[in-house]
XYZ file of C-alpha atoms in Angstrom:
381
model
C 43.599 -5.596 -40.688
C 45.351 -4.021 -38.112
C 46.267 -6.187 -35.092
C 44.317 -5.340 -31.640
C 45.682 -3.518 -28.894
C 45.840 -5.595 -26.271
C 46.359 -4.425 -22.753
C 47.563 -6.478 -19.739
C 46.904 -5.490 -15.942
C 49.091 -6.760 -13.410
C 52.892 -7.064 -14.388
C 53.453 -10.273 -12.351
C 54.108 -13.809 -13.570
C 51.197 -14.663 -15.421
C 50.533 -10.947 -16.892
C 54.241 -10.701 -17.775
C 53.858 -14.392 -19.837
C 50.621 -12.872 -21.505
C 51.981 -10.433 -22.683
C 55.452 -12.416 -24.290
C 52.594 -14.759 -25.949
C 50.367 -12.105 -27.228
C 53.839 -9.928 -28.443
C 55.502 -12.442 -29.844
C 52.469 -13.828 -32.036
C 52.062 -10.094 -33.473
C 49.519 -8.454 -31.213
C 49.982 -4.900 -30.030
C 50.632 -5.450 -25.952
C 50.961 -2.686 -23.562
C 51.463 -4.348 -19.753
C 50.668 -2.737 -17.166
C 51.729 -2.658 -13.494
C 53.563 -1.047 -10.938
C 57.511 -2.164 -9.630
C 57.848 -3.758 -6.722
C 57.959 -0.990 -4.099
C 61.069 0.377 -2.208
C 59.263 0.701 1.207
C 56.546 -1.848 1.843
C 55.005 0.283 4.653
C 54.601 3.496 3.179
C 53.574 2.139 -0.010
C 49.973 3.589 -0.999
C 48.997 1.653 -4.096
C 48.876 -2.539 -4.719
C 51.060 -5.259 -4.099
C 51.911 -8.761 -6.386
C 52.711 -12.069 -5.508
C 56.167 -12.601 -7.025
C 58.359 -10.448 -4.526
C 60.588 -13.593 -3.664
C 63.634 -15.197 -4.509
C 62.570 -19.011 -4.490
C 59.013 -20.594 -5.178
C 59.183 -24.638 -5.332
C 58.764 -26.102 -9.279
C 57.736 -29.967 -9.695
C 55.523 -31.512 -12.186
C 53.930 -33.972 -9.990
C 51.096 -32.923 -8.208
C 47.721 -34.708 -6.678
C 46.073 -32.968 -9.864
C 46.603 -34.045 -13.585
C 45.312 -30.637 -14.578
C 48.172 -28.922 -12.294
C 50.655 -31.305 -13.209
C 50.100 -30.924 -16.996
C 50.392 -26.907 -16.780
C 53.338 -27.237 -14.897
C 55.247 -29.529 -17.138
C 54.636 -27.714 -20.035
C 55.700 -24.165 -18.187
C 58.986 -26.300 -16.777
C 59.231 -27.336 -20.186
C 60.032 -24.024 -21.714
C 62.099 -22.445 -18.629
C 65.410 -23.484 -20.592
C 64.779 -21.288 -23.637
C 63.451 -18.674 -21.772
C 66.719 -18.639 -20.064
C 68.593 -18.963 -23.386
C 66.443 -16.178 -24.786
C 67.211 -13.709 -22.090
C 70.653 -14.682 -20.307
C 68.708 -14.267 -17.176
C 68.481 -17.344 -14.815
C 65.891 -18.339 -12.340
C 65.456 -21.910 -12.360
C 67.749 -24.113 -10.048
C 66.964 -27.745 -11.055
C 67.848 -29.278 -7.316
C 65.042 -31.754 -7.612
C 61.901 -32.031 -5.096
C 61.082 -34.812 -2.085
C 57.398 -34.867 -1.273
C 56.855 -36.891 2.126
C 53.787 -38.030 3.846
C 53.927 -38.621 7.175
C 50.975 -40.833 9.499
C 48.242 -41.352 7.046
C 48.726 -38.915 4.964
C 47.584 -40.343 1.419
C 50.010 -37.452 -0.652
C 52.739 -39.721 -2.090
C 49.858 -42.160 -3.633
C 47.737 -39.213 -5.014
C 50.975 -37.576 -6.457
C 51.828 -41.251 -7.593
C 48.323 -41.847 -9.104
C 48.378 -38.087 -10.786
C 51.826 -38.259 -12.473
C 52.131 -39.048 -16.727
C 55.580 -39.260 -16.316
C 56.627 -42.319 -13.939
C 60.185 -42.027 -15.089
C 61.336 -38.860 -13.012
C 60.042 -40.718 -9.731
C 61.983 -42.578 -7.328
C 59.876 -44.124 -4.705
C 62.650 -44.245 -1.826
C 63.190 -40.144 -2.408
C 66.310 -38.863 -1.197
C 65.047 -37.535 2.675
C 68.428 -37.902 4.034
C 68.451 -33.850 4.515
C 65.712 -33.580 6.931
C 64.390 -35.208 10.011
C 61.097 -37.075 9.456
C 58.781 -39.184 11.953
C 58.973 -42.947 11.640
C 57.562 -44.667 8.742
C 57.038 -41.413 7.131
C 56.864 -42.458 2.889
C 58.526 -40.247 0.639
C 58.434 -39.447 -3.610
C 61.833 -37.992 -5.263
C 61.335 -36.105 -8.794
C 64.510 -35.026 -10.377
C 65.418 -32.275 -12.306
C 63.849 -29.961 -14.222
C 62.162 -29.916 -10.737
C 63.730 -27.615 -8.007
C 63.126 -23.652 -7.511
C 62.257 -20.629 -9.463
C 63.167 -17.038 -9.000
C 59.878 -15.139 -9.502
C 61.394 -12.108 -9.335
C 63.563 -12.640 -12.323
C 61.285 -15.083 -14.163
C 59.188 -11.954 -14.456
C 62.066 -10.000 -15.234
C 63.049 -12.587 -17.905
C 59.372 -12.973 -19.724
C 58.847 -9.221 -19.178
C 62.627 -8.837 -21.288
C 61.204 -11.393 -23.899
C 57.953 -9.270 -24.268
C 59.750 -5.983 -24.678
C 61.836 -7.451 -27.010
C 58.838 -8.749 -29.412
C 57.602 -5.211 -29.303
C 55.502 -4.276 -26.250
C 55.297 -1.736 -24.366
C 55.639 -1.727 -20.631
C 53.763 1.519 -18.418
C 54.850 1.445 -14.824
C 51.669 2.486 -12.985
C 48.533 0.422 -11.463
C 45.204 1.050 -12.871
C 42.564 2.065 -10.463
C 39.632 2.000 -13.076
C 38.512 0.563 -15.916
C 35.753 2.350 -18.672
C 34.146 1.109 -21.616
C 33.898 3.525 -24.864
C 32.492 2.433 -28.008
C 35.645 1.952 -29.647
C 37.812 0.660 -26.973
C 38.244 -0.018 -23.353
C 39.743 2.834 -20.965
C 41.875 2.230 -18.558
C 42.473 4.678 -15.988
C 46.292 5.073 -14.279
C 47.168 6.111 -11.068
C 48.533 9.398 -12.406
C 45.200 10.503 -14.011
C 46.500 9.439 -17.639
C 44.793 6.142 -19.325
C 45.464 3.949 -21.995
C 42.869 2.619 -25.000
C 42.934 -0.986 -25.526
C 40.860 -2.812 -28.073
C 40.802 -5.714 -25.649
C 41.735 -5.558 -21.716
C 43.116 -9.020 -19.606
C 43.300 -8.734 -16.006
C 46.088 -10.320 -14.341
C 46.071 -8.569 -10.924
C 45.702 -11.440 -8.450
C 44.218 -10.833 -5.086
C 43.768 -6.983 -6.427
C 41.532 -7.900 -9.260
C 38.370 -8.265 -7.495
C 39.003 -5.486 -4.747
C 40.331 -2.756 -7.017
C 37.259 -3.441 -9.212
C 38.959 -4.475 -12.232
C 37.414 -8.291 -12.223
C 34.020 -7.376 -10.126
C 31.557 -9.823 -9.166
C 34.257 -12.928 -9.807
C 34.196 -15.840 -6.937
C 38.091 -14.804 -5.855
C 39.035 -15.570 -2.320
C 42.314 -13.391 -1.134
C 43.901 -14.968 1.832
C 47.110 -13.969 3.867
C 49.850 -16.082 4.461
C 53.445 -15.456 5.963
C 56.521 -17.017 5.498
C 59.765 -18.021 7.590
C 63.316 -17.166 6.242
C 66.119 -19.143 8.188
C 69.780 -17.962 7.547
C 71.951 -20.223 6.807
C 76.201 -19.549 6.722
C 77.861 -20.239 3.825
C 79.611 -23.234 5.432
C 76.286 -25.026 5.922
C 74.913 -23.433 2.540
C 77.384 -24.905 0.743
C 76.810 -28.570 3.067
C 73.230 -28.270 1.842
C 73.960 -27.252 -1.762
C 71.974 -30.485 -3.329
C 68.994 -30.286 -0.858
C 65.796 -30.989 -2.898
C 62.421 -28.934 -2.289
C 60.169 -30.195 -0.154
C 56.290 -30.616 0.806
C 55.397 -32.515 4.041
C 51.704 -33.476 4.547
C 51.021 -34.780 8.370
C 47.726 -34.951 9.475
C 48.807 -35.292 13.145
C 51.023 -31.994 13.060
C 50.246 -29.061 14.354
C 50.764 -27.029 10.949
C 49.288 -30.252 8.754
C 50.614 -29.274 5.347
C 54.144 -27.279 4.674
C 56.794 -26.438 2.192
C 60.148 -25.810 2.731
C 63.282 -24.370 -0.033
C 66.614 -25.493 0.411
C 69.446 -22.900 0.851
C 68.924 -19.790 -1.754
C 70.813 -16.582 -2.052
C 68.767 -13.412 -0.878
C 68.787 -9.832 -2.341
C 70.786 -8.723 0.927
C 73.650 -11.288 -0.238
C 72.796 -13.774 2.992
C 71.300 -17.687 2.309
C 68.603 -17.886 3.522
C 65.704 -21.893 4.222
C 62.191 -20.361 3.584
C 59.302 -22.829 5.092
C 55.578 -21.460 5.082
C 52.025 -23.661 4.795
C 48.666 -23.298 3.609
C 47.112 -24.673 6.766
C 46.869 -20.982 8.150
C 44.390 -18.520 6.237
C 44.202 -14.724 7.027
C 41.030 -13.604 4.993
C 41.628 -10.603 3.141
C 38.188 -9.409 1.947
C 38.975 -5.829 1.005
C 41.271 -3.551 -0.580
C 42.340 -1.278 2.654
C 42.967 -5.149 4.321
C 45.027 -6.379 1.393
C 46.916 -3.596 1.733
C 47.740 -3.720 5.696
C 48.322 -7.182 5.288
C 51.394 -6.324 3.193
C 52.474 -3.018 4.938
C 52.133 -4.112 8.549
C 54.193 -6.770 10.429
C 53.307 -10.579 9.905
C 51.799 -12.171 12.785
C 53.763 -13.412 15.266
C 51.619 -16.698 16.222
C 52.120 -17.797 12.460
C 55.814 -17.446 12.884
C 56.128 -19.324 15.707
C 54.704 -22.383 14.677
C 56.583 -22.213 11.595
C 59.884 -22.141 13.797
C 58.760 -25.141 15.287
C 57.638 -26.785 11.758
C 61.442 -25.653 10.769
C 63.512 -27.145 13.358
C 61.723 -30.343 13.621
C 62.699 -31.267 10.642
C 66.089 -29.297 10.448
C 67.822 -29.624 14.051
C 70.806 -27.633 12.733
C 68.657 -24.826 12.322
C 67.766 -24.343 16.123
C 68.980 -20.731 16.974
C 68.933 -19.860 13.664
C 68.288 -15.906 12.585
C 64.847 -15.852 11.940
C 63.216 -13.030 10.165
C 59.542 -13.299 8.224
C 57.599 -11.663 5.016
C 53.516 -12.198 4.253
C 52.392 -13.172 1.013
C 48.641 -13.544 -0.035
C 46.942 -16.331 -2.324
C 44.007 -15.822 -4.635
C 41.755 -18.832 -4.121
C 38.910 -20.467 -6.118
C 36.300 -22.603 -5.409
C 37.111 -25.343 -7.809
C 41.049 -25.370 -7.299
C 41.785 -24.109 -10.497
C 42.356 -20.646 -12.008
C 39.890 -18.987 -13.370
C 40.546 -17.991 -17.143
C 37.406 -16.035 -18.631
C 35.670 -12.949 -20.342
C 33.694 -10.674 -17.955
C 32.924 -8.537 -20.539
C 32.675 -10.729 -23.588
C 35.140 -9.747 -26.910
C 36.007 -6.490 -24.617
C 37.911 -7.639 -20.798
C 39.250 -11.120 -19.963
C 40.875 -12.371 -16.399
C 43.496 -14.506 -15.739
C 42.838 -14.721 -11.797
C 43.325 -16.950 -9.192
C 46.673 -19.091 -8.554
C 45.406 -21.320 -5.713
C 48.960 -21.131 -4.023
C 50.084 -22.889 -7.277
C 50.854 -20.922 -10.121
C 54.338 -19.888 -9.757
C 55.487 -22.704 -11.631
C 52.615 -23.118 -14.154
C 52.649 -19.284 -15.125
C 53.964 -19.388 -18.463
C 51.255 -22.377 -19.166
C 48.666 -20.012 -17.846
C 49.746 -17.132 -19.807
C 49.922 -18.888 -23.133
C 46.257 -20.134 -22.155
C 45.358 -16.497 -21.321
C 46.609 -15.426 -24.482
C 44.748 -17.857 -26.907
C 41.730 -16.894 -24.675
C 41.937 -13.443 -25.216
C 42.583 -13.448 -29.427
C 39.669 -15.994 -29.855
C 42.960 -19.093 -30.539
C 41.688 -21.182 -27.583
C 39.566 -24.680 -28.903
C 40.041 -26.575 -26.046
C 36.706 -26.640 -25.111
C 36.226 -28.584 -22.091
C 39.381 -26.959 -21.000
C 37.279 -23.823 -21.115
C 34.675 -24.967 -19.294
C 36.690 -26.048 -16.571
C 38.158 -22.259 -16.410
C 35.473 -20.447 -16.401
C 34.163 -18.128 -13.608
């Protein structure tokens, strides 16, 4: 019997995994999905979530479920790297601090199968944190990934096992007896015996996942430069999370010195404690063509230089980003159209790091291999 064509939308870190899984155990795979664009504001079509050079990678996490995924993706980063020569994970470790009564360090504490890579005391001696503030310390494998070129590197992988790769977004998607159709911006469409949807906060709005309970929500990010002096000062600095209920921005995250595409080093800090909801397709797309907001940025400044004095005066410049949210936490991994079009939608914030977890999952979903039934369950939309 011939193998199914199997066609992935949305050419970002989970799609991009999909479709190394799906390639590599035989499947035809054709992923779709347009390049990052050239000029953000012009750009008429959709956006991902991966355009960035460092998203934070730990295994510990308040939630087994999260942590599990992520150790297994963090678990296969190395040969993934062998496989490709590409590298994108920088194993500088991660601090996670609670501060006032924050209860993070004992959830991530209570959540964790693998009490060896903790260190209670945590290694804070790189930032500037309010008395009697507790802190966790995970060592390598934990650190930062390079979405860009972790996509690059599974998409390399994928193309290698034999798929294909078609530059374009898909604005439609119609069932025909034989196959699914799906429709390309250029008019052109592709047959696929089986379709898996991978487009993020696009799915719902483009009307590729309709009727799913997705929640797209607009965040922006701060990008401090640093000089190579102090870049190479701060060379060891782990990730870090800081959870203060008492703060003005409650909850934020924060990546040590990384090298830019424009050559500079640059501290990124954002937080999930500010939501922009994004409830349509013409707002998803302003959200990434127009400037951030300049409230959000501010308070990050102020996040930034509490806990990194050095920083004051800094160059400051900002991006936006957006989040596909759930209501149970978790992403949603499902048929909508049963044996014909699967999704693999909503990251929570989190997924960088678990993606290649998620796409294997997304994989065995779609080519009837997943057993894991309560697993399923849990996933569903």
């Amino acid at each position: 019997m011939k193998p199914w064509h199997i066609a992935i939308i949305g050419k970002g870190m989970i799609g991009s995994a999909a479709a190394r899984y799906l390639a590599e155990a035989g499947y035809q795979v054709t992923l779709i999905g347009p390049d990052e664009p050239t000029d953000f504001r012009s750009h008429p079509g959709v956006f991902a979530a991966h355009y960035d050079a460092a998203r934070i990678t730990r295994r510990i996490d308040r939630d087994p479920h999260w942590a599990a995924w992520a150790a297994a993706s963090m678990s296969r980063y190395a040969d993934l790297e062998a496989q490709t020569g590409l590298r994108f994970h920088h194993p500088v470790g991660f601090l996670a601090a609670a501060c006032g009564d924050s209860d993070l360090v004992d959830a991530m504490q209570a959540s964790t199968f693998e009490e060896e890579v903790l260190k209670p005391a945590g290694d804070a001696r790189f930032f500037q944190l309010p008395a009697g503030s507790r802190t966790l310390h995970e060592g390598g494998p934990a650190g930062w990934i390079d979405p860009r070129r972790l996509v690059q590197a599974q998409t390399l992988a994928a193309l290698a096992a034999g798929a294909k790769v078609v530059r374009l977004p898909v604005w439609a998607l119609r069932m025909a007896p034989d196959a699914v159709r799906l429709i390309l911006d250029d008019g052109s469409e592709v047959r696929a015996d089986r379709v898996l949807v991978c487009a993020g906060a696009f799915s719902g709005p483009v009307g590729l996942a309709p009727g799913l309970p997705l929640e797209a929500n607009g965040r922006i990010v701060l990008l401090a430069r640093v000089d190579a002096e102090l870049a190479a000062q701060w060379a060891d600095m782990p990730s870090l999370i800081r959870v203060d209920p008492g703060a003005d921005l409650p909850d934020i995250y924060l990546l040590p010195p990384v090298r830019y595409p424009d050559g500079e080093h640059y501290i990124k800090i954002g937080t999930g404690a500010i939501d922009h909801p994004l409830h349509d397709l013409d707002s998803l797309q302003r959200w990434f063509r127009e400037p951030p907001v300049a409230d959000d940025a501010e308070r990050l400044a102020g996040a930034l230089f509490e806990l990194l004095p050095e920083l004051t005066g800094a160059e400051l410049r900002n991006d936006t980003c957006a989040v596909t949210l759930t209501p149970n936490g978790y992403p949603i991994l499902d048929w909508v159209e049963p044996d014909r079009i699967a999704v693999a939608c909503g990251g929570n914030g989190k997924a960088a790091k678990s993606s290649d977890e998620i796409g294997r999952l997304a994989a065995l979903l779609v080519t009837d291999r997943w057993e894991d039934a309560e697993l399923r369950t849990l996933l569903k939309a």
